[in-house]
Amino acid sequence: MSLVVTQKDQFQAMIRLLNTNVNGNVKIMYALTAIKGVGRRYSNLVCKKADVDMSKRAGELTGEELERIVEIIQNPLQYKIPQWFLNRQKDHTTGKYSQLVSNQVHSTLREDLERMKKMRVHRGLRHVVGLRVRGQHTKTTGRRGRTVGVTKKK
């Protein structure tokens, strides 16, 4: 499938959205997934709410359409996106529902881990020690970096 552009000066090969470089050659729904915190289903919903043609490439969008998309990604509840669709539900400190995007995802994860370590929660202690956190078996797997076994006598 070839890429057909009607106006040569309008196409952008790389777009900067929310501190992320987005490939302009990819269709807009899949291009938005390059932003951390935005998956395929969320990007599909955002494109529908912004009334953007899904068959367009990301580089073909106008500045106004990109601004609408960024606005919806940052403020999803104002555009009637349901709370269960968001990636941060019932925040521990504020109790609010929100969609975390790009740098917010990393900083919030770090804050949550620090909170768990400080409270001495089981998950926090597992993170401190460097063990598996989600209930996996650790008897035989996950031995990376550690020397386990019998040493040979000479």
XYZ file of N, CA, C and O in Angstrom:
616
model
N 0.842 -1.175 0.000
C 0.000 0.000 0.000
C 0.885 1.235 0.000
O 1.749 1.397 0.854
N 0.694 2.093 -0.948
C 1.519 3.288 -1.049
C 0.873 4.443 -0.305
O -0.339 4.467 -0.084
N 1.687 5.384 0.044
C 1.239 6.554 0.788
C 0.987 7.679 -0.200
O 1.902 8.114 -0.899
N -0.258 8.136 -0.294
C -0.619 9.193 -1.228
C -0.902 10.461 -0.439
O -1.752 10.468 0.450
N -0.194 11.528 -0.763
C -0.364 12.810 -0.089
C -0.861 13.808 -1.115
O -0.269 13.946 -2.191
N -1.929 14.530 -0.763
C -2.482 15.491 -1.709
C -1.636 16.755 -1.793
O -1.349 17.242 -2.868
N -1.228 17.275 -0.650
C -0.387 18.467 -0.638
C 0.928 18.116 0.038
O 0.967 17.656 1.159
N 2.016 18.364 -0.660
C 3.333 17.934 -0.185
C 3.777 18.684 1.072
O 4.360 18.115 1.965
N 3.468 19.978 1.162
C 3.958 20.774 2.293
C 3.161 20.518 3.568
O 3.608 20.848 4.658
N 1.981 19.898 3.464
C 1.141 19.685 4.630
C 1.558 18.448 5.430
O 1.331 18.381 6.630
N 2.193 17.467 4.823
C 2.543 16.217 5.486
C 3.757 16.395 6.386
O 4.737 17.027 6.005
N 3.691 15.818 7.598
C 4.804 15.855 8.540
C 5.209 14.417 8.855
O 4.375 13.607 9.250
N 6.474 14.110 8.687
C 6.950 12.748 8.930
C 7.021 12.425 10.411
O 6.860 11.278 10.811
N 7.262 13.439 11.251
C 7.362 13.227 12.700
C 6.591 14.353 13.394
O 6.770 15.515 13.077
N 5.750 13.960 14.338
C 4.932 14.920 15.078
C 5.303 14.820 16.550
O 5.536 13.736 17.071
N 5.331 15.959 17.224
C 5.640 15.988 18.658
C 4.340 16.194 19.423
O 3.727 17.269 19.360
N 3.891 15.142 20.140
C 2.677 15.221 20.952
C 2.993 14.768 22.373
O 3.510 13.666 22.567
N 2.678 15.588 23.350
C 2.828 15.227 24.762
C 4.213 14.675 25.068
O 4.369 13.591 25.629
N 5.243 15.396 24.679
C 6.649 15.035 24.917
C 7.040 13.702 24.285
O 7.912 13.005 24.788
N 6.384 13.329 23.206
C 6.671 12.069 22.526
C 6.729 12.312 21.028
O 5.898 13.036 20.488
N 7.704 11.705 20.376
C 7.772 11.754 18.917
C 6.836 10.706 18.348
O 6.959 9.526 18.656
N 5.903 11.152 17.499
C 4.913 10.264 16.905
C 5.209 10.150 15.419
O 5.403 11.166 14.739
N 5.238 8.925 14.916
C 5.518 8.673 13.506
C 4.350 9.166 12.656
O 3.207 8.762 12.863
N 4.626 10.010 11.673
C 3.581 10.566 10.829
C 3.130 9.655 9.715
O 2.108 9.904 9.074
N 3.867 8.586 9.436
C 3.518 7.684 8.345
C 2.496 6.630 8.743
O 1.963 5.929 7.892
N 2.214 6.511 10.041
C 1.306 5.491 10.556
C -0.089 6.099 10.689
O -0.228 7.307 10.911
N -1.126 5.272 10.567
C -2.490 5.767 10.761
C -2.639 6.296 12.175
O -2.001 5.808 13.110
N -3.499 7.291 12.327
C -3.553 8.077 13.553
C -3.861 7.231 14.786
O -3.281 7.440 15.850
N -4.737 6.232 14.651
C -5.083 5.417 15.813
C -3.860 4.678 16.350
O -3.643 4.605 17.557
N -3.032 4.146 15.466
C -1.860 3.390 15.896
C -0.691 4.317 16.221
O 0.175 3.964 17.008
N -0.671 5.500 15.636
C 0.402 6.447 15.925
C 0.296 6.972 17.354
O 1.312 7.193 18.015
N -0.930 7.150 17.844
C -1.116 7.660 19.203
C -0.644 6.669 20.260
O -0.346 7.060 21.379
N -0.550 5.384 19.901
C -0.107 4.395 20.890
C 1.377 4.531 21.206
O 1.857 3.898 22.141
N 2.100 5.356 20.465
C 3.507 5.618 20.789
C 3.623 6.439 22.074
O 4.663 6.435 22.727
N 2.557 7.136 22.424
C 2.542 7.929 23.662
C 2.334 6.975 24.826
O 1.409 6.155 24.815
N 3.180 7.066 25.832
C 3.083 6.169 26.994
C 1.803 6.481 27.753
O 1.509 7.625 28.074
N 1.025 5.441 28.031
C -0.248 5.619 28.728
C -1.436 5.645 27.799
O -2.574 5.731 28.259
N -1.209 5.558 26.487
C -2.286 5.533 25.504
C -2.190 4.225 24.735
O -1.201 3.966 24.061
N -3.218 3.399 24.864
C -3.260 2.124 24.154
C -4.142 2.212 22.926
O -4.644 3.283 22.566
N -4.375 1.073 22.289
C -5.164 1.057 21.055
C -6.620 1.412 21.307
O -7.217 2.174 20.542
N -7.201 0.867 22.367
C -8.621 1.147 22.627
C -8.826 2.608 23.017
O -9.785 3.250 22.588
N -7.928 3.139 23.837
C -8.056 4.540 24.260
C -7.829 5.482 23.074
O -8.546 6.470 22.922
N -6.856 5.171 22.221
C -6.610 6.033 21.067
C -7.785 5.969 20.092
O -8.144 6.979 19.479
N -8.407 4.800 19.960
C -9.585 4.672 19.107
C -10.715 5.559 19.626
O -11.360 6.289 18.864
N -10.943 5.518 20.927
C -11.994 6.324 21.534
C -11.699 7.816 21.400
O -12.596 8.613 21.098
N -10.443 8.206 21.584
C -10.062 9.618 21.470
C -10.275 10.118 20.048
O -10.792 11.228 19.832
N -9.911 9.311 19.061
C -10.102 9.714 17.662
C -11.575 9.876 17.333
O -11.964 10.786 16.586
N -12.422 9.000 17.877
C -13.861 9.116 17.633
C -14.430 10.364 18.301
O -15.269 11.062 17.726
N -13.980 10.663 19.524
C -14.470 11.852 20.229
C -14.004 13.135 19.554
O -14.694 14.150 19.585
N -12.823 13.096 18.926
C -12.282 14.286 18.270
C -12.793 14.434 16.835
O -12.421 15.397 16.155
N -13.607 13.511 16.369
C -14.129 13.517 14.998
C -13.019 13.567 13.965
O -13.044 14.362 13.023
N -12.022 12.702 14.158
C -10.897 12.620 13.231
C -11.113 11.410 12.338
O -11.546 10.349 12.805
N -10.824 11.575 11.051
C -10.949 10.469 10.105
C -9.904 9.410 10.450
O -8.709 9.680 10.445
N -10.372 8.175 10.733
C -9.474 7.108 11.175
C -8.581 6.600 10.049
O -7.573 5.965 10.309
N -8.942 6.867 8.815
C -8.128 6.378 7.698
C -6.964 7.321 7.388
O -6.098 6.982 6.592
N -6.929 8.486 8.035
C -5.833 9.428 7.804
C -4.560 8.983 8.505
O -4.604 8.332 9.544
N -3.442 9.376 7.926
C -2.151 9.164 8.578
C -1.941 10.290 9.586
O -2.541 11.368 9.488
N -1.070 10.068 10.547
C -0.840 11.069 11.595
C -0.224 12.334 11.015
O -0.488 13.434 11.487
N 0.587 12.213 9.986
C 1.223 13.381 9.391
C 0.295 14.234 8.563
O 0.622 15.368 8.229
N -0.869 13.714 8.211
C -1.826 14.458 7.387
C -2.768 15.329 8.207
O -3.498 16.133 7.644
N -2.762 15.179 9.528
C -3.699 15.926 10.365
C -3.322 17.394 10.448
O -2.140 17.756 10.411
N -4.321 18.234 10.591
C -4.083 19.663 10.743
C -3.739 19.977 12.197
O -3.927 19.141 13.086
N -3.261 21.173 12.431
C -2.914 21.590 13.783
C -4.117 21.614 14.704
O -4.023 21.283 15.889
N -5.261 22.007 14.149
C -6.486 22.067 14.949
C -6.909 20.665 15.398
O -7.295 20.464 16.557
N -6.809 19.683 14.514
C -7.182 18.316 14.872
C -6.237 17.754 15.937
O -6.670 17.074 16.870
N -4.951 18.054 15.813
C -3.983 17.589 16.803
C -4.244 18.218 18.166
O -4.123 17.551 19.197
N -4.609 19.499 18.186
C -4.924 20.167 19.449
C -6.148 19.544 20.115
O -6.178 19.365 21.334
N -7.163 19.195 19.297
C -8.348 18.539 19.837
C -7.998 17.190 20.446
O -8.473 16.838 21.527
N -7.147 16.432 19.755
C -6.749 15.116 20.250
C -6.000 15.243 21.576
O -6.273 14.520 22.537
N -5.058 16.176 21.653
C -4.291 16.374 22.886
C -5.204 16.810 24.024
O -5.070 16.337 25.161
N -6.153 17.677 23.735
C -7.093 18.161 24.748
C -7.932 17.006 25.301
O -8.140 16.893 26.514
N -8.393 16.116 24.425
C -9.213 14.988 24.872
C -8.378 13.998 25.666
O -8.829 13.440 26.666
N -7.127 13.776 25.252
C -6.254 12.852 25.982
C -5.989 13.379 27.391
O -5.979 12.625 28.366
N -5.793 14.680 27.520
C -5.471 15.253 28.827
C -6.684 15.418 29.734
O -6.566 15.327 30.950
N -7.867 15.666 29.158
C -9.083 15.871 29.954
C -10.188 14.936 29.481
O -11.170 15.379 28.878
N -10.081 13.646 29.739
C -11.053 12.706 29.176
C -12.440 12.794 29.812
O -13.439 12.559 29.135
N -12.515 13.138 31.083
C -13.816 13.164 31.748
C -14.698 14.300 31.234
O -15.923 14.198 31.269
N -14.092 15.368 30.741
C -14.872 16.477 30.182
C -15.505 16.103 28.846
O -16.464 16.729 28.418
N -14.979 15.080 28.203
C -15.503 14.649 26.905
C -16.280 13.345 27.027
O -16.410 12.591 26.072
N -16.816 13.075 28.217
C -17.702 11.953 28.498
C -17.065 10.591 28.219
O -17.727 9.664 27.763
N -15.771 10.480 28.491
C -15.128 9.166 28.467
C -15.358 8.558 29.842
O -15.098 9.199 30.864
N -15.885 7.332 29.913
C -16.253 6.764 31.224
C -15.056 6.563 32.139
O -13.930 6.373 31.689
N -15.336 6.590 33.441
C -14.267 6.473 34.435
C -13.569 5.130 34.379
O -12.377 5.037 34.612
N -14.305 4.079 34.045
C -13.699 2.749 34.026
C -12.711 2.594 32.880
O -11.941 1.651 32.851
N -12.699 3.530 31.950
C -11.794 3.460 30.806
C -10.426 4.050 31.126
O -9.477 3.861 30.384
N -10.307 4.772 32.216
C -9.077 5.494 32.533
C -8.057 4.586 33.215
O -8.413 3.595 33.843
N -6.776 4.951 33.117
C -5.726 4.082 33.648
C -5.326 4.418 35.083
O -4.495 3.738 35.661
N -5.887 5.445 35.679
C -5.608 5.762 37.087
C -6.947 5.981 37.774
O -7.531 7.063 37.711
N -7.435 4.942 38.448
C -8.736 5.023 39.081
C -8.567 5.132 40.583
O -7.782 4.401 41.175
N -9.316 6.047 41.183
C -9.289 6.252 42.638
C -7.864 6.420 43.137
O -7.321 5.559 43.828
N -7.254 7.522 42.786
C -5.891 7.821 43.218
C -5.812 7.776 44.744
O -6.733 8.203 45.432
N -4.705 7.253 45.269
C -4.584 7.061 46.720
C -4.567 8.381 47.480
O -5.063 8.450 48.599
N -3.995 9.412 46.900
C -3.896 10.682 47.623
C -5.111 11.565 47.392
O -5.629 12.160 48.332
N -5.596 11.667 46.153
C -6.690 12.590 45.841
C -8.040 11.888 45.751
O -9.069 12.525 45.951
N -8.057 10.599 45.405
C -9.320 9.888 45.239
C -9.995 10.161 43.911
O -11.148 9.803 43.721
N -9.282 10.796 42.980
C -9.878 11.158 41.688
C -9.504 10.143 40.612
O -8.546 9.397 40.732
N -10.288 10.167 39.536
C -10.032 9.333 38.364
C -9.332 10.191 37.313
O -9.745 11.325 37.076
N -8.277 9.660 36.691
C -7.569 10.432 35.673
C -6.871 9.499 34.697
O -6.729 8.305 34.955
N -6.440 10.063 33.593
C -5.668 9.328 32.595
C -4.234 9.833 32.664
O -3.977 11.002 32.406
N -3.306 8.968 33.010
C -1.904 9.351 33.090
C -1.257 9.162 31.727
O -1.462 8.146 31.073
N -0.471 10.153 31.311
C 0.123 10.131 29.984
C 1.583 10.529 30.088
O 1.953 11.374 30.909
N 2.424 9.936 29.279
C 3.862 10.189 29.099
C 4.612 10.188 30.433
O 4.702 9.161 31.078
N 5.133 11.314 30.867
C 5.986 11.355 32.062
C 5.226 11.096 33.350
O 5.804 10.659 34.340
N 3.925 11.347 33.348
C 3.118 11.139 34.549
C 3.080 9.665 34.943
O 3.038 9.338 36.125
N 3.088 8.772 33.954
C 3.026 7.335 34.235
C 4.234 6.910 35.055
O 4.109 6.238 36.084
N 5.407 7.324 34.615
C 6.644 6.935 35.301
C 6.724 7.525 36.706
O 7.048 6.824 37.669
N 6.423 8.807 36.842
C 6.536 9.450 38.151
C 5.510 8.901 39.138
O 5.824 8.708 40.319
N 4.300 8.608 38.676
C 3.278 8.070 39.570
C 3.629 6.662 40.021
O 3.418 6.309 41.190
N 4.165 5.851 39.112
C 4.591 4.500 39.483
C 5.687 4.559 40.549
O 5.660 3.807 41.535
N 6.643 5.471 40.368
C 7.722 5.622 41.341
C 7.173 6.058 42.700
O 7.568 5.543 43.749
N 6.220 6.998 42.694
C 5.615 7.457 43.943
C 4.862 6.331 44.652
O 4.929 6.199 45.876
N 4.145 5.513 43.877
C 3.403 4.401 44.464
C 4.341 3.383 45.100
O 4.077 2.873 46.191
N 5.445 3.090 44.416
C 6.412 2.139 44.981
C 7.036 2.687 46.252
O 7.219 1.952 47.231
N 7.374 3.968 46.250
C 7.937 4.579 47.461
C 6.933 4.552 48.609
O 7.301 4.312 49.758
N 5.663 4.791 48.306
C 4.617 4.756 49.332
C 4.503 3.355 49.925
O 4.418 3.185 51.144
N 4.542 2.332 49.057
C 4.446 0.950 49.544
C 5.668 0.563 50.379
O 5.549 -0.133 51.389
N 6.845 1.027 49.976
C 8.056 0.728 50.743
C 8.007 1.411 52.106
O 8.391 0.832 53.122
N 7.520 2.635 52.124
C 7.464 3.403 53.362
C 6.467 2.794 54.347
O 6.714 2.763 55.560
N 5.351 2.280 53.825
C 4.331 1.670 54.679
C 4.695 0.249 55.074
O 3.990 -0.357 55.893
N 5.761 -0.293 54.511
C 6.216 -1.656 54.774
C 5.161 -2.684 54.375
O 4.924 -3.680 55.054
N 4.477 -2.413 53.254
C 3.499 -3.349 52.701
C 4.258 -4.524 52.097
O 5.420 -4.392 51.702
N 3.618 -5.676 52.000
C 4.258 -6.874 51.470
C 4.805 -6.615 50.069
O 5.946 -6.991 49.754
N 4.015 -5.968 49.203
C 4.484 -5.654 47.849
C 5.703 -4.749 47.876
O 6.636 -4.913 47.092
N 5.700 -3.780 48.777
C 6.837 -2.877 48.891
C 8.094 -3.587 49.345
O 9.187 -3.320 48.848
N 7.942 -4.501 50.287
C 9.096 -5.249 50.769
C 9.655 -6.149 49.675
O 10.870 -6.319 49.566
N 8.789 -6.765 48.874
C 9.253 -7.594 47.759
C 10.023 -6.747 46.745
O 11.020 -7.186 46.183
N 9.556 -5.506 46.519
C 10.271 -4.605 45.613
C 11.646 -4.263 46.162
O 12.624 -4.187 45.423
N 11.727 -4.023 47.471
C 12.999 -3.661 48.103
C 14.009 -4.785 47.947
O 15.169 -4.567 47.587
N 13.569 -6.020 48.212
C 14.465 -7.167 48.174
C 14.799 -7.557 46.735
O 15.830 -8.164 46.478
N 13.931 -7.202 45.794
C 14.172 -7.551 44.398
C 13.572 -8.883 44.009
O 14.047 -9.525 43.072
N 12.528 -9.326 44.722
C 11.854 -10.579 44.410
C 10.611 -10.321 43.571
O 10.178 -9.174 43.410
N 10.032 -11.411 43.056
C 8.802 -11.285 42.271
C 7.680 -10.802 43.170
O 7.566 -11.215 44.324
N 6.822 -9.942 42.625
C 5.820 -9.273 43.439
C 4.436 -9.880 43.261
O 3.650 -9.926 44.190
N 4.125 -10.406 42.098
C 2.749 -10.771 41.780
C 2.418 -12.252 41.985
O 1.602 -12.808 41.273
N 3.069 -12.911 42.928
C 2.687 -14.255 43.298
C 3.280 -15.359 42.447
O 2.816 -16.488 42.499
N 4.308 -15.053 41.663
C 4.919 -16.092 40.840
C 5.736 -17.035 41.721
O 6.168 -16.678 42.810
N 5.989 -18.217 41.194
C 6.863 -19.166 41.889
C 8.305 -18.701 41.743
O 8.712 -18.243 40.687
N 9.074 -18.830 42.812
C 10.460 -18.363 42.765
C 11.458 -19.443 43.159
O 12.634 -19.162 43.308
N 10.975 -20.678 43.328
C 11.888 -21.729 43.761
C 12.912 -22.050 42.676
O 14.104 -22.173 42.947
N 12.465 -22.180 41.439
C 13.371 -22.591 40.368
C 13.560 -21.523 39.304
O 14.497 -21.607 38.519
N 12.667 -20.531 39.228
C 12.786 -19.525 38.171
C 13.228 -18.191 38.753
O 13.129 -17.954 39.958
N 13.689 -17.314 37.904
C 14.074 -15.981 38.342
C 15.365 -15.947 39.113
O 15.514 -15.159 40.048
N 16.325 -16.781 38.739
C 17.593 -16.822 39.474
C 18.661 -15.979 38.812
O 19.838 -16.190 39.043
N 18.289 -15.094 37.969
C 19.274 -14.317 37.215
C 20.238 -13.588 38.151
O 19.827 -12.986 39.143
N 21.505 -13.686 37.844
C 22.509 -12.972 38.609
C 22.995 -13.678 39.853
O 24.026 -13.339 40.393
N 22.247 -14.663 40.335
C 22.655 -15.350 41.555
C 23.266 -16.696 41.189
O 22.772 -17.397 40.314
N 24.313 -17.078 41.881
C 24.908 -18.391 41.639
C 24.249 -19.383 42.569
O 24.375 -19.291 43.791
N 23.521 -20.312 41.989
C 22.821 -21.320 42.760
C 23.266 -22.679 42.260
O 23.369 -22.899 41.049
N 23.554 -23.589 43.130
C 23.945 -24.926 42.711
C 25.097 -25.422 43.565
O 25.519 -24.804 44.531
N 25.627 -26.543 43.152
C 26.682 -27.191 43.896
C 28.013 -26.868 43.230
O 28.158 -26.943 42.022
N 28.994 -26.495 44.060
C 30.329 -26.243 43.507
C 31.106 -27.546 43.466
O 30.973 -28.400 44.363
N 31.899 -27.698 42.471
C 32.644 -28.934 42.247
C 33.951 -28.921 43.052
O 34.683 -27.933 43.033
N 34.216 -30.010 43.794
C 35.460 -30.094 44.561
C 36.571 -30.626 43.663
O 36.352 -31.466 42.820
N 37.770 -30.107 43.880
C 38.925 -30.560 43.071
C 39.839 -31.442 43.855
O 40.013 -31.400 45.005
